[in-house]
PDB file of C-alpha atoms and ligand atoms in Angstrom:
ATOM      1  CA  UNK A1355     -51.225-188.058 126.218  1.00 94.00           C
ATOM      2  CA  UNK A1356     -48.304-185.712 125.604  1.00 97.00           C
ATOM      3  CA  UNK A1357     -47.996-183.872 122.301  1.00 98.00           C
ATOM      4  CA  UNK A1358     -44.455-183.056 121.184  1.00 98.00           C
ATOM      5  CA  UNK A1359     -43.755-179.951 119.118  1.00 98.00           C
ATOM      6  CA  UNK A1360     -40.546-179.944 117.113  1.00 98.00           C
ATOM      7  CA  UNK A1361     -38.808-178.476 114.079  1.00 98.00           C
ATOM      8  CA  UNK A1362     -36.554-180.080 111.482  1.00 96.00           C
ATOM      9  CA  UNK A1363     -33.359-182.126 111.773  1.00 94.00           C
ATOM     10  CA  UNK A1364     -30.151-180.120 112.203  1.00 90.00           C
ATOM     11  CA  UNK A1365     -32.361-177.531 113.858  1.00 95.00           C
ATOM     12  CA  UNK A1366     -31.798-173.831 113.300  1.00 94.00           C
ATOM     13  CA  UNK A1367     -32.883-171.044 115.629  1.00 97.00           C
ATOM     14  CA  UNK A1368     -36.356-170.838 114.071  1.00 98.00           C
ATOM     15  CA  UNK A1369     -36.927-174.584 114.518  1.00 98.00           C
ATOM     16  CA  UNK A1370     -35.899-174.587 118.172  1.00 98.00           C
ATOM     17  CA  UNK A1371     -37.511-171.302 119.166  1.00 98.00           C
ATOM     18  CA  UNK A1372     -40.775-171.789 117.294  1.00 98.00           C
ATOM     19  CA  UNK A1373     -41.203-175.143 119.078  1.00 98.00           C
ATOM     20  CA  UNK A1374     -40.631-173.465 122.462  1.00 98.00           C
ATOM     21  CA  UNK A1375     -42.894-170.519 121.663  1.00 98.00           C
ATOM     22  CA  UNK A1376     -45.686-172.596 120.164  1.00 98.00           C
ATOM     23  CA  UNK A1377     -45.728-174.876 123.224  1.00 98.00           C
ATOM     24  CA  UNK A1378     -45.949-171.750 125.396  1.00 98.00           C
ATOM     25  CA  UNK A1379     -48.767-170.342 123.249  1.00 98.00           C
ATOM     26  CA  UNK A1380     -50.697-173.615 123.415  1.00 98.00           C
ATOM     27  CA  UNK A1381     -50.283-173.746 127.168  1.00 98.00           C
ATOM     28  CA  UNK A1382     -51.365-170.120 127.629  1.00 98.00           C
ATOM     29  CA  UNK A1383     -54.434-170.700 125.488  1.00 97.00           C
ATOM     30  CA  UNK A1384     -55.530-173.649 127.588  1.00 96.00           C
ATOM     31  CA  UNK A1385     -54.040-176.746 125.969  1.00 96.00           C
ATOM     32  CA  UNK A1386     -52.473-179.221 128.319  1.00 94.00           C
ATOM     33  CA  UNK A1387     -49.584-181.628 128.028  1.00 97.00           C
ATOM     34  CA  UNK A1388     -47.826-179.953 125.114  1.00 98.00           C
ATOM     35  CA  UNK A1389     -44.035-180.148 125.228  1.00 98.00           C
ATOM     36  CA  UNK A1390     -41.391-178.414 123.100  1.00 98.00           C
ATOM     37  CA  UNK A1391     -38.814-180.807 121.681  1.00 98.00           C
ATOM     38  CA  UNK A1392     -35.982-181.004 119.167  1.00 98.00           C
ATOM     39  CA  UNK A1393     -34.688-183.795 116.962  1.00 98.00           C
ATOM     40  CA  UNK A1394     -31.046-182.728 116.748  1.00 95.00           C
ATOM     41  CA  UNK A1395     -28.235-180.776 118.341  1.00 93.00           C
ATOM     42  CA  UNK A1396     -28.488-177.071 119.053  1.00 94.00           C
ATOM     43  CA  UNK A1397     -26.142-174.859 117.024  1.00 90.00           C
ATOM     44  CA  UNK A1398     -23.981-172.056 118.451  1.00 89.00           C
ATOM     45  CA  UNK A1399     -26.303-169.306 117.302  1.00 92.00           C
ATOM     46  CA  UNK A1400     -29.309-170.896 119.010  1.00 95.00           C
ATOM     47  CA  UNK A1401     -27.236-171.555 122.129  1.00 95.00           C
ATOM     48  CA  UNK A1402     -26.372-167.863 122.239  1.00 95.00           C
ATOM     49  CA  UNK A1403     -30.049-166.915 121.812  1.00 97.00           C
ATOM     50  CA  UNK A1404     -31.322-169.284 124.518  1.00 98.00           C
ATOM     51  CA  UNK A1405     -28.636-168.112 126.947  1.00 97.00           C
ATOM     52  CA  UNK A1406     -29.361-164.464 126.199  1.00 96.00           C
ATOM     53  CA  UNK A1407     -33.059-164.877 126.959  1.00 97.00           C
ATOM     54  CA  UNK A1408     -32.506-167.414 129.738  1.00 98.00           C
ATOM     55  CA  UNK A1409     -34.492-170.269 128.290  1.00 98.00           C
ATOM     56  CA  UNK A1410     -33.580-173.928 128.669  1.00 97.00           C
ATOM     57  CA  UNK A1411     -33.151-175.976 125.484  1.00 97.00           C
ATOM     58  CA  UNK A1412     -36.078-178.239 124.627  1.00 98.00           C
ATOM     59  CA  UNK A1413     -35.825-181.979 125.218  1.00 98.00           C
ATOM     60  CA  UNK A1414     -34.291-184.261 122.613  1.00 98.00           C
ATOM     61  CA  UNK A1415     -36.918-186.513 121.058  1.00 98.00           C
ATOM     62  CA  UNK A1416     -35.364-189.638 119.611  1.00 94.00           C
ATOM     63  CA  UNK A1417     -38.279-191.848 118.784  1.00 93.00           C
ATOM     64  CA  UNK A1418     -41.665-191.123 117.266  1.00 96.00           C
ATOM     65  CA  UNK A1419     -43.281-194.478 118.043  1.00 96.00           C
ATOM     66  CA  UNK A1420     -46.793-193.968 119.359  1.00 96.00           C
ATOM     67  CA  UNK A1421     -46.234-190.229 119.850  1.00 97.00           C
ATOM     68  CA  UNK A1422     -48.519-187.327 119.007  1.00 97.00           C
ATOM     69  CA  UNK A1423     -46.538-184.698 117.148  1.00 97.00           C
ATOM     70  CA  UNK A1424     -46.891-181.103 115.974  1.00 98.00           C
ATOM     71  CA  UNK A1425     -44.430-180.139 113.264  1.00 98.00           C
ATOM     72  CA  UNK A1426     -43.115-176.601 113.142  1.00 98.00           C
ATOM     73  CA  UNK A1427     -40.723-175.062 110.587  1.00 98.00           C
ATOM     74  CA  UNK A1428     -40.853-178.127 108.295  1.00 97.00           C
ATOM     75  CA  UNK A1429     -43.274-180.627 106.846  1.00 95.00           C
ATOM     76  CA  UNK A1430     -41.163-182.806 104.490  1.00 90.00           C
ATOM     77  CA  UNK A1431     -40.552-186.311 105.705  1.00 89.00           C
ATOM     78  CA  UNK A1432     -36.839-186.276 104.740  1.00 85.00           C
ATOM     79  CA  UNK A1433     -36.241-183.388 107.135  1.00 91.00           C
ATOM     80  CA  UNK A1434     -38.332-184.792 109.960  1.00 94.00           C
ATOM     81  CA  UNK A1435     -37.931-187.313 112.758  1.00 96.00           C
ATOM     82  CA  UNK A1436     -36.891-190.823 111.656  1.00 94.00           C
ATOM     83  CA  UNK A1437     -39.808-193.246 111.280  1.00 93.00           C
ATOM     84  CA  UNK A1438     -42.293-190.410 111.515  1.00 95.00           C
ATOM     85  CA  UNK A1439     -45.109-192.700 110.355  1.00 92.00           C
ATOM     86  CA  UNK A1440     -44.790-194.685 113.593  1.00 95.00           C
ATOM     87  CA  UNK A1441     -46.322-191.719 115.374  1.00 95.00           C
ATOM     88  CA  UNK A1442     -49.176-189.366 114.566  1.00 95.00           C
ATOM     89  CA  UNK A1443     -48.762-185.869 113.173  1.00 96.00           C
ATOM     90  CA  UNK A1444     -51.674-183.870 114.601  1.00 95.00           C
ATOM     91  CA  UNK A1445     -50.792-180.400 113.307  1.00 97.00           C
ATOM     92  CA  UNK A1446     -48.337-178.577 111.043  1.00 97.00           C
ATOM     93  CA  UNK A1447     -47.189-174.966 111.242  1.00 98.00           C
ATOM     94  CA  UNK A1448     -44.647-173.978 108.622  1.00 98.00           C
ATOM     95  CA  UNK A1449     -43.300-171.543 106.049  1.00 97.00           C
ATOM     96  CA  UNK A1450     -41.784-173.978 103.532  1.00 93.00           C
ATOM     97  CA  UNK A1451     -43.060-175.634 100.372  1.00 88.00           C
ATOM     98  CA  UNK A1452     -45.632-178.296 101.108  1.00 91.00           C
ATOM     99  CA  UNK A1453     -44.492-181.857 100.592  1.00 89.00           C
ATOM    100  CA  UNK A1454     -46.646-183.804 103.004  1.00 92.00           C
ATOM    101  CA  UNK A1455     -48.711-186.966 102.740  1.00 86.00           C
ATOM    102  CA  UNK A1456     -51.711-186.378 104.958  1.00 75.00           C
ATOM    103  CA  UNK A1457     -52.878-188.964 107.425  1.00 67.00           C
ATOM    104  CA  UNK A1458     -56.339-187.415 107.516  1.00 81.00           C
ATOM    105  CA  UNK A1459     -57.644-183.944 108.124  1.00 91.00           C
ATOM    106  CA  UNK A1460     -55.388-182.014 110.459  1.00 94.00           C
ATOM    107  CA  UNK A1461     -54.792-178.313 111.098  1.00 95.00           C
ATOM    108  CA  UNK A1462     -52.129-177.436 108.534  1.00 96.00           C
ATOM    109  CA  UNK A1463     -51.025-173.832 108.453  1.00 97.00           C
ATOM    110  CA  UNK A1464     -48.394-172.513 106.106  1.00 96.00           C
ATOM    111  CA  UNK A1465     -47.732-168.910 105.303  1.00 97.00           C
ATOM    112  CA  UNK A1466     -45.173-167.478 102.929  1.00 96.00           C
ATOM    113  CA  UNK A1467     -43.315-165.418 105.482  1.00 98.00           C
ATOM    114  CA  UNK A1468     -39.628-165.405 106.375  1.00 97.00           C
ATOM    115  CA  UNK A1469     -39.881-167.430 109.589  1.00 98.00           C
ATOM    116  CA  UNK A1470     -42.250-169.758 111.427  1.00 98.00           C
ATOM    117  CA  UNK A1471     -41.746-167.421 114.385  1.00 98.00           C
ATOM    118  CA  UNK A1472     -43.460-164.616 112.465  1.00 98.00           C
ATOM    119  CA  UNK A1473     -46.617-166.732 112.291  1.00 98.00           C
ATOM    120  CA  UNK A1474     -46.439-167.575 115.996  1.00 98.00           C
ATOM    121  CA  UNK A1475     -45.759-163.995 117.142  1.00 98.00           C
ATOM    122  CA  UNK A1476     -48.889-162.910 115.288  1.00 98.00           C
ATOM    123  CA  UNK A1477     -50.929-165.606 116.994  1.00 98.00           C
ATOM    124  CA  UNK A1478     -50.033-163.950 120.305  1.00 98.00           C
ATOM    125  CA  UNK A1479     -50.847-160.493 118.910  1.00 98.00           C
ATOM    126  CA  UNK A1480     -54.104-161.504 117.227  1.00 98.00           C
ATOM    127  CA  UNK A1481     -55.475-163.348 120.244  1.00 98.00           C
ATOM    128  CA  UNK A1482     -54.032-160.816 122.725  1.00 98.00           C
ATOM    129  CA  UNK A1483     -52.305-163.654 124.551  1.00 98.00           C
ATOM    130  CA  UNK A1484     -49.771-162.669 127.215  1.00 97.00           C
ATOM    131  CA  UNK A1485     -46.325-162.608 125.563  1.00 98.00           C
ATOM    132  CA  UNK A1486     -43.445-162.828 128.036  1.00 98.00           C
ATOM    133  CA  UNK A1487     -40.195-161.008 127.278  1.00 97.00           C
ATOM    134  CA  UNK A1488     -38.281-164.274 127.041  1.00 98.00           C
ATOM    135  CA  UNK A1489     -40.591-165.596 124.366  1.00 98.00           C
ATOM    136  CA  UNK A1490     -40.661-162.257 122.536  1.00 98.00           C
ATOM    137  CA  UNK A1491     -36.848-162.382 122.561  1.00 98.00           C
ATOM    138  CA  UNK A1492     -36.528-165.812 120.997  1.00 98.00           C
ATOM    139  CA  UNK A1493     -39.224-165.018 118.424  1.00 98.00           C
ATOM    140  CA  UNK A1494     -37.371-161.865 117.400  1.00 98.00           C
ATOM    141  CA  UNK A1495     -34.064-163.751 117.217  1.00 98.00           C
ATOM    142  CA  UNK A1496     -35.638-166.393 114.977  1.00 98.00           C
ATOM    143  CA  UNK A1497     -37.078-163.868 112.557  1.00 98.00           C
ATOM    144  CA  UNK A1498     -33.753-162.038 112.355  1.00 97.00           C
ATOM    145  CA  UNK A1499     -31.931-165.348 111.871  1.00 96.00           C
ATOM    146  CA  UNK A1500     -34.189-166.826 109.193  1.00 95.00           C
ATOM    147  CA  UNK A1501     -34.439-163.592 107.209  1.00 96.00           C
ATOM    148  CA  UNK A1502     -30.694-162.868 107.591  1.00 94.00           C
ATOM    149  CA  UNK A1503     -31.507-159.505 109.163  1.00 96.00           C
ATOM    150  CA  UNK A1504     -34.220-158.865 106.513  1.00 97.00           C
ATOM    151  CA  UNK A1505     -31.706-159.207 103.653  1.00 93.00           C
ATOM    152  CA  UNK A1506     -32.962-162.544 102.393  1.00 93.00           C
ATOM    153  CA  UNK A1507     -35.471-162.382  99.525  1.00 93.00           C
ATOM    154  CA  UNK A1508     -37.754-164.554 101.675  1.00 94.00           C
ATOM    155  CA  UNK A1509     -38.349-161.500 103.890  1.00 97.00           C
ATOM    156  CA  UNK A1510     -41.861-160.036 103.830  1.00 98.00           C
ATOM    157  CA  UNK A1511     -43.324-156.803 105.174  1.00 98.00           C
ATOM    158  CA  UNK A1512     -45.034-158.902 107.826  1.00 98.00           C
ATOM    159  CA  UNK A1513     -41.659-160.167 109.096  1.00 98.00           C
ATOM    160  CA  UNK A1514     -40.341-156.620 109.421  1.00 98.00           C
ATOM    161  CA  UNK A1515     -43.448-155.284 111.153  1.00 98.00           C
ATOM    162  CA  UNK A1516     -43.574-158.271 113.512  1.00 98.00           C
ATOM    163  CA  UNK A1517     -39.882-157.916 114.386  1.00 98.00           C
ATOM    164  CA  UNK A1518     -40.329-154.211 115.070  1.00 98.00           C
ATOM    165  CA  UNK A1519     -43.242-154.907 117.413  1.00 98.00           C
ATOM    166  CA  UNK A1520     -41.198-157.522 119.268  1.00 98.00           C
ATOM    167  CA  UNK A1521     -38.138-155.272 119.453  1.00 98.00           C
ATOM    168  CA  UNK A1522     -40.262-152.466 120.877  1.00 97.00           C
ATOM    169  CA  UNK A1523     -41.627-154.790 123.518  1.00 97.00           C
ATOM    170  CA  UNK A1524     -38.060-155.750 124.434  1.00 97.00           C
ATOM    171  CA  UNK A1525     -36.630-152.241 124.299  1.00 97.00           C
ATOM    172  CA  UNK A1526     -34.226-153.221 121.495  1.00 96.00           C
ATOM    173  CA  UNK A1527     -33.588-150.149 119.358  1.00 95.00           C
ATOM    174  CA  UNK A1528     -31.127-151.501 116.828  1.00 96.00           C
ATOM    175  CA  UNK A1529     -32.280-154.827 115.375  1.00 97.00           C
ATOM    176  CA  UNK A1530     -29.376-154.876 112.901  1.00 95.00           C
ATOM    177  CA  UNK A1531     -26.660-154.900 115.566  1.00 94.00           C
ATOM    178  CA  UNK A1532     -28.642-157.408 117.613  1.00 94.00           C
ATOM    179  CA  UNK A1533     -28.599-159.598 114.485  1.00 95.00           C
ATOM    180  CA  UNK A1534     -24.900-159.166 113.782  1.00 93.00           C
ATOM    181  CA  UNK A1535     -24.087-160.070 117.391  1.00 91.00           C
ATOM    182  CA  UNK A1536     -26.103-163.249 116.891  1.00 92.00           C
ATOM    183  CA  UNK A1537     -24.481-164.210 113.593  1.00 90.00           C
ATOM    184  CA  UNK A1538     -21.050-163.599 115.125  1.00 89.00           C
ATOM    185  CA  UNK A1539     -21.911-166.061 117.878  1.00 87.00           C
ATOM    186  CA  UNK A1540     -22.642-168.574 115.160  1.00 83.00           C
ATOM    187  CA  UNK A1541     -19.406-168.070 113.234  1.00 82.00           C
ATOM    188  CA  UNK A1542     -16.989-169.546 115.782  1.00 85.00           C
ATOM    189  CA  UNK A1543     -15.452-171.903 113.249  1.00 90.00           C
ATOM    190  CA  UNK A1544     -12.221-172.477 115.179  1.00 88.00           C
ATOM    191  CA  UNK A1545     -13.950-174.765 117.636  1.00 85.00           C
ATOM    192  CA  UNK A1546     -15.796-176.715 114.965  1.00 91.00           C
ATOM    193  CA  UNK A1547     -14.709-179.679 112.884  1.00 95.00           C
ATOM    194  CA  UNK A1548     -15.557-179.770 109.165  1.00 97.00           C
ATOM    195  CA  UNK A1549     -18.244-182.319 110.033  1.00 96.00           C
ATOM    196  CA  UNK A1550     -19.756-179.963 112.649  1.00 93.00           C
ATOM    197  CA  UNK A1551     -19.880-177.177 110.069  1.00 94.00           C
ATOM    198  CA  UNK A1552     -21.462-179.358 107.382  1.00 95.00           C
ATOM    199  CA  UNK A1553     -24.051-180.841 109.727  1.00 91.00           C
ATOM    200  CA  UNK A1554     -25.070-177.568 111.359  1.00 88.00           C
ATOM    201  CA  UNK A1555     -27.794-176.718 108.840  1.00 89.00           C
ATOM    202  CA  UNK A1556     -27.839-179.455 106.228  1.00 93.00           C
ATOM    203  CA  UNK A1557     -30.946-180.413 104.294  1.00 91.00           C
ATOM    204  CA  UNK A1558     -31.485-183.186 101.782  1.00 92.00           C
ATOM    205  CA  UNK A1559     -33.704-182.930  98.738  1.00 91.00           C
ATOM    206  CA  UNK A1560     -35.057-185.354  96.191  1.00 91.00           C
ATOM    207  CA  UNK A1561     -34.710-183.615  92.837  1.00 94.00           C
ATOM    208  CA  UNK A1562     -36.425-185.711  90.158  1.00 94.00           C
ATOM    209  CA  UNK A1563     -34.872-188.849  91.595  1.00 95.00           C
ATOM    210  CA  UNK A1564     -31.445-187.334  92.301  1.00 96.00           C
ATOM    211  CA  UNK A1565     -30.303-186.911  95.883  1.00 97.00           C
ATOM    212  CA  UNK A1566     -28.957-183.476  96.695  1.00 97.00           C
ATOM    213  CA  UNK A1567     -27.631-182.211 100.007  1.00 97.00           C
ATOM    214  CA  UNK A1568     -27.341-178.484 100.674  1.00 97.00           C
ATOM    215  CA  UNK A1569     -25.758-177.062 103.809  1.00 97.00           C
ATOM    216  CA  UNK A1570     -26.026-173.362 104.510  1.00 95.00           C
ATOM    217  CA  UNK A1571     -23.851-171.522 106.998  1.00 94.00           C
ATOM    218  CA  UNK A1572     -24.074-167.802 107.553  1.00 93.00           C
ATOM    219  CA  UNK A1573     -20.956-165.776 108.261  1.00 93.00           C
ATOM    220  CA  UNK A1574     -20.077-162.170 108.857  1.00 92.00           C
ATOM    221  CA  UNK A1575     -17.016-162.778 106.623  1.00 93.00           C
ATOM    222  CA  UNK A1576     -16.859-165.791 104.298  1.00 95.00           C
ATOM    223  CA  UNK A1577     -13.069-165.430 104.101  1.00 95.00           C
ATOM    224  CA  UNK A1578     -12.844-166.855 107.633  1.00 94.00           C
ATOM    225  CA  UNK A1579     -13.724-170.247 106.155  1.00 96.00           C
ATOM    226  CA  UNK A1580     -11.585-170.079 103.006  1.00 96.00           C
ATOM    227  CA  UNK A1581      -8.440-171.491 104.727  1.00 96.00           C
ATOM    228  CA  UNK A1582     -10.493-174.600 105.541  1.00 97.00           C
ATOM    229  CA  UNK A1583     -11.702-175.162 102.000  1.00 97.00           C
ATOM    230  CA  UNK A1584      -9.770-178.388 101.386  1.00 97.00           C
ATOM    231  CA  UNK A1585     -11.105-179.896 104.581  1.00 97.00           C
ATOM    232  CA  UNK A1586     -14.673-178.819 103.753  1.00 98.00           C
ATOM    233  CA  UNK A1587     -14.484-180.304 100.238  1.00 98.00           C
ATOM    234  CA  UNK A1588     -13.250-183.591 101.769  1.00 98.00           C
ATOM    235  CA  UNK A1589     -16.207-183.599 104.131  1.00 98.00           C
ATOM    236  CA  UNK A1590     -18.600-182.840 101.245  1.00 98.00           C
ATOM    237  CA  UNK A1591     -17.174-185.902  99.443  1.00 98.00           C
ATOM    238  CA  UNK A1592     -17.511-188.047 102.542  1.00 98.00           C
ATOM    239  CA  UNK A1593     -21.167-187.067 102.990  1.00 98.00           C
ATOM    240  CA  UNK A1594     -21.757-187.741  99.299  1.00 98.00           C
ATOM    241  CA  UNK A1595     -20.404-191.285  99.697  1.00 98.00           C
ATOM    242  CA  UNK A1596     -22.133-192.223 102.939  1.00 97.00           C
ATOM    243  CA  UNK A1597     -25.473-190.674 102.006  1.00 97.00           C
ATOM    244  CA  UNK A1598     -25.389-191.890  98.389  1.00 97.00           C
ATOM    245  CA  UNK A1599     -25.814-188.356  97.010  1.00 98.00           C
ATOM    246  CA  UNK A1600     -25.579-187.091  93.450  1.00 98.00           C
ATOM    247  CA  UNK A1601     -24.578-183.630  94.562  1.00 98.00           C
ATOM    248  CA  UNK A1602     -23.229-182.328  97.858  1.00 98.00           C
ATOM    249  CA  UNK A1603     -23.256-178.552  98.333  1.00 98.00           C
ATOM    250  CA  UNK A1604     -22.089-176.050 100.935  1.00 98.00           C
ATOM    251  CA  UNK A1605     -23.283-172.446 100.802  1.00 98.00           C
ATOM    252  CA  UNK A1606     -21.095-170.103 102.812  1.00 97.00           C
ATOM    253  CA  UNK A1607     -23.400-167.120 103.032  1.00 96.00           C
ATOM    254  CA  UNK A1608     -21.780-163.778 103.738  1.00 96.00           C
ATOM    255  CA  UNK A1609     -24.395-161.573 105.379  1.00 93.00           C
ATOM    256  CA  UNK A1610     -22.332-158.397 104.984  1.00 93.00           C
ATOM    257  CA  UNK A1611     -21.215-158.842 101.344  1.00 95.00           C
ATOM    258  CA  UNK A1612     -24.663-160.250 100.564  1.00 95.00           C
ATOM    259  CA  UNK A1613     -23.705-163.264  98.516  1.00 97.00           C
ATOM    260  CA  UNK A1614     -22.393-166.757  98.961  1.00 98.00           C
ATOM    261  CA  UNK A1615     -19.358-168.860  98.232  1.00 98.00           C
ATOM    262  CA  UNK A1616     -20.675-172.163  96.944  1.00 98.00           C
ATOM    263  CA  UNK A1617     -18.561-175.306  97.345  1.00 98.00           C
ATOM    264  CA  UNK A1618     -19.721-178.487  95.696  1.00 98.00           C
ATOM    265  CA  UNK A1619     -18.785-182.086  95.001  1.00 98.00           C
ATOM    266  CA  UNK A1620     -20.513-184.472  92.585  1.00 98.00           C
ATOM    267  CA  UNK A1621     -22.641-183.461  89.627  1.00 97.00           C
ATOM    268  CA  UNK A1622     -21.376-179.863  89.669  1.00 97.00           C
ATOM    269  CA  UNK A1623     -22.293-179.401  85.990  1.00 97.00           C
ATOM    270  CA  UNK A1624     -25.839-178.882  87.239  1.00 97.00           C
ATOM    271  CA  UNK A1625     -24.730-175.877  89.273  1.00 98.00           C
ATOM    272  CA  UNK A1626     -22.810-174.459  86.319  1.00 98.00           C
ATOM    273  CA  UNK A1627     -25.907-174.842  84.187  1.00 97.00           C
ATOM    274  CA  UNK A1628     -28.206-173.374  86.822  1.00 97.00           C
ATOM    275  CA  UNK A1629     -26.149-170.224  87.385  1.00 97.00           C
ATOM    276  CA  UNK A1630     -24.346-170.099  84.043  1.00 97.00           C
ATOM    277  CA  UNK A1631     -21.020-169.856  85.851  1.00 97.00           C
ATOM    278  CA  UNK A1632     -17.954-172.100  85.993  1.00 97.00           C
ATOM    279  CA  UNK A1633     -16.775-173.682  89.206  1.00 97.00           C
ATOM    280  CA  UNK A1634     -13.049-173.280  89.848  1.00 97.00           C
ATOM    281  CA  UNK A1635     -11.502-175.907  92.138  1.00 95.00           C
ATOM    282  CA  UNK A1636     -14.952-176.781  93.405  1.00 96.00           C
ATOM    283  CA  UNK A1637     -16.038-173.228  94.218  1.00 97.00           C
ATOM    284  CA  UNK A1638     -17.970-170.334  92.769  1.00 98.00           C
ATOM    285  CA  UNK A1639     -19.055-166.958  94.241  1.00 98.00           C
ATOM    286  CA  UNK A1640     -22.739-166.157  93.735  1.00 98.00           C
ATOM    287  CA  UNK A1641     -23.488-162.516  94.219  1.00 97.00           C
ATOM    288  CA  UNK A1642     -26.818-161.677  95.857  1.00 96.00           C
ATOM    289  CA  UNK A1643     -27.633-165.293  96.662  1.00 97.00           C
ATOM    290  CA  UNK A1644     -28.704-165.446 100.316  1.00 96.00           C
ATOM    291  CA  UNK A1645     -31.651-167.831 100.398  1.00 95.00           C
ATOM    292  CA  UNK A1646     -31.353-171.588  99.978  1.00 95.00           C
ATOM    293  CA  UNK A1647     -35.127-171.894  99.812  1.00 91.00           C
ATOM    294  CA  UNK A1648     -35.716-169.240  97.149  1.00 94.00           C
ATOM    295  CA  UNK A1649     -32.471-168.870  95.233  1.00 97.00           C
ATOM    296  CA  UNK A1650     -30.847-172.302  95.307  1.00 97.00           C
ATOM    297  CA  UNK A1651     -33.344-175.156  95.738  1.00 96.00           C
ATOM    298  CA  UNK A1652     -35.797-174.112  92.958  1.00 95.00           C
ATOM    299  CA  UNK A1653     -32.947-173.180  90.583  1.00 97.00           C
ATOM    300  CA  UNK A1654     -31.336-176.609  90.995  1.00 97.00           C
ATOM    301  CA  UNK A1655     -34.687-178.428  90.824  1.00 96.00           C
ATOM    302  CA  UNK A1656     -35.186-176.777  87.459  1.00 96.00           C
ATOM    303  CA  UNK A1657     -31.979-178.265  85.983  1.00 97.00           C
ATOM    304  CA  UNK A1658     -32.353-181.727  87.554  1.00 96.00           C
TER     305      UNK A1658
HETATM  306 MG1   MG B2701     -35.523-173.777 109.710  1.00 91.74          MG
HETATM  307 MG1   MG B2702     -37.738-171.254 109.447  1.00 91.74          MG
HETATM  308 MG1   MG B2703     -32.673-171.262 108.158  1.00 91.74          MG
END
């Protein structure tokens, strides 16, 4: 019976590439019938990464009924495949907060590192498993993506050391410019509708009974998106209505200025309280805020 490995909805580079790499690792270490999958569309950054390292995108898995599943880069039900309980989760490999109702005893590995790919790369290193350049490439890209070129406070020493090892293997001398090239590939807003932008990396959270949606997009210059503010606020409102949210947030993260422009619709008083700053026309600049996981989600959970 096939086991499907996949990351979260609205997959980012780490979700797609850790599924591909973990399937490869499983196969190389003797497990059979393990397939990398995805449960959403591939974003421009990931497309760039897969093309650069000449790897085909994983298959789209639409239904979990009767399937064996390994979750990577997520464990929360809200971020997972629809009707997950119709299948069987046989393993979890993640670097996010645990919010998982167990169906028994399963291998469940979480580590507080900046990317799931850091954990997987070290599995290759620790077991001396053959690591092809292609796989090394996508693992490096995922670490650089998730840690925002090591600028995010989620970054650990282990992420940096792992990335350096991978870069050495690939002959990449300048990880920073490799990262900027990747983030530039992601920031092609002209071709994207407001809906595309909002759905690219959107996650929903239950905060003490309130429904909150937070999208994060990384840019090399947040000002590129400012002319589209009205359109983005409209889309935030639309999502709020159709998803029945209390708060709908967009974080436009500027990886060069190292901060984010936050746009929000709904119970914005909570944001003002959380950061002790006023929103003007639905926006506020938050200096130094780069991580949704560490600097936004827990801060909002606290006020909700
Ligand atoms: Mg992710
Ligand atoms: Mg990740
Ligand atoms: Mg991410």
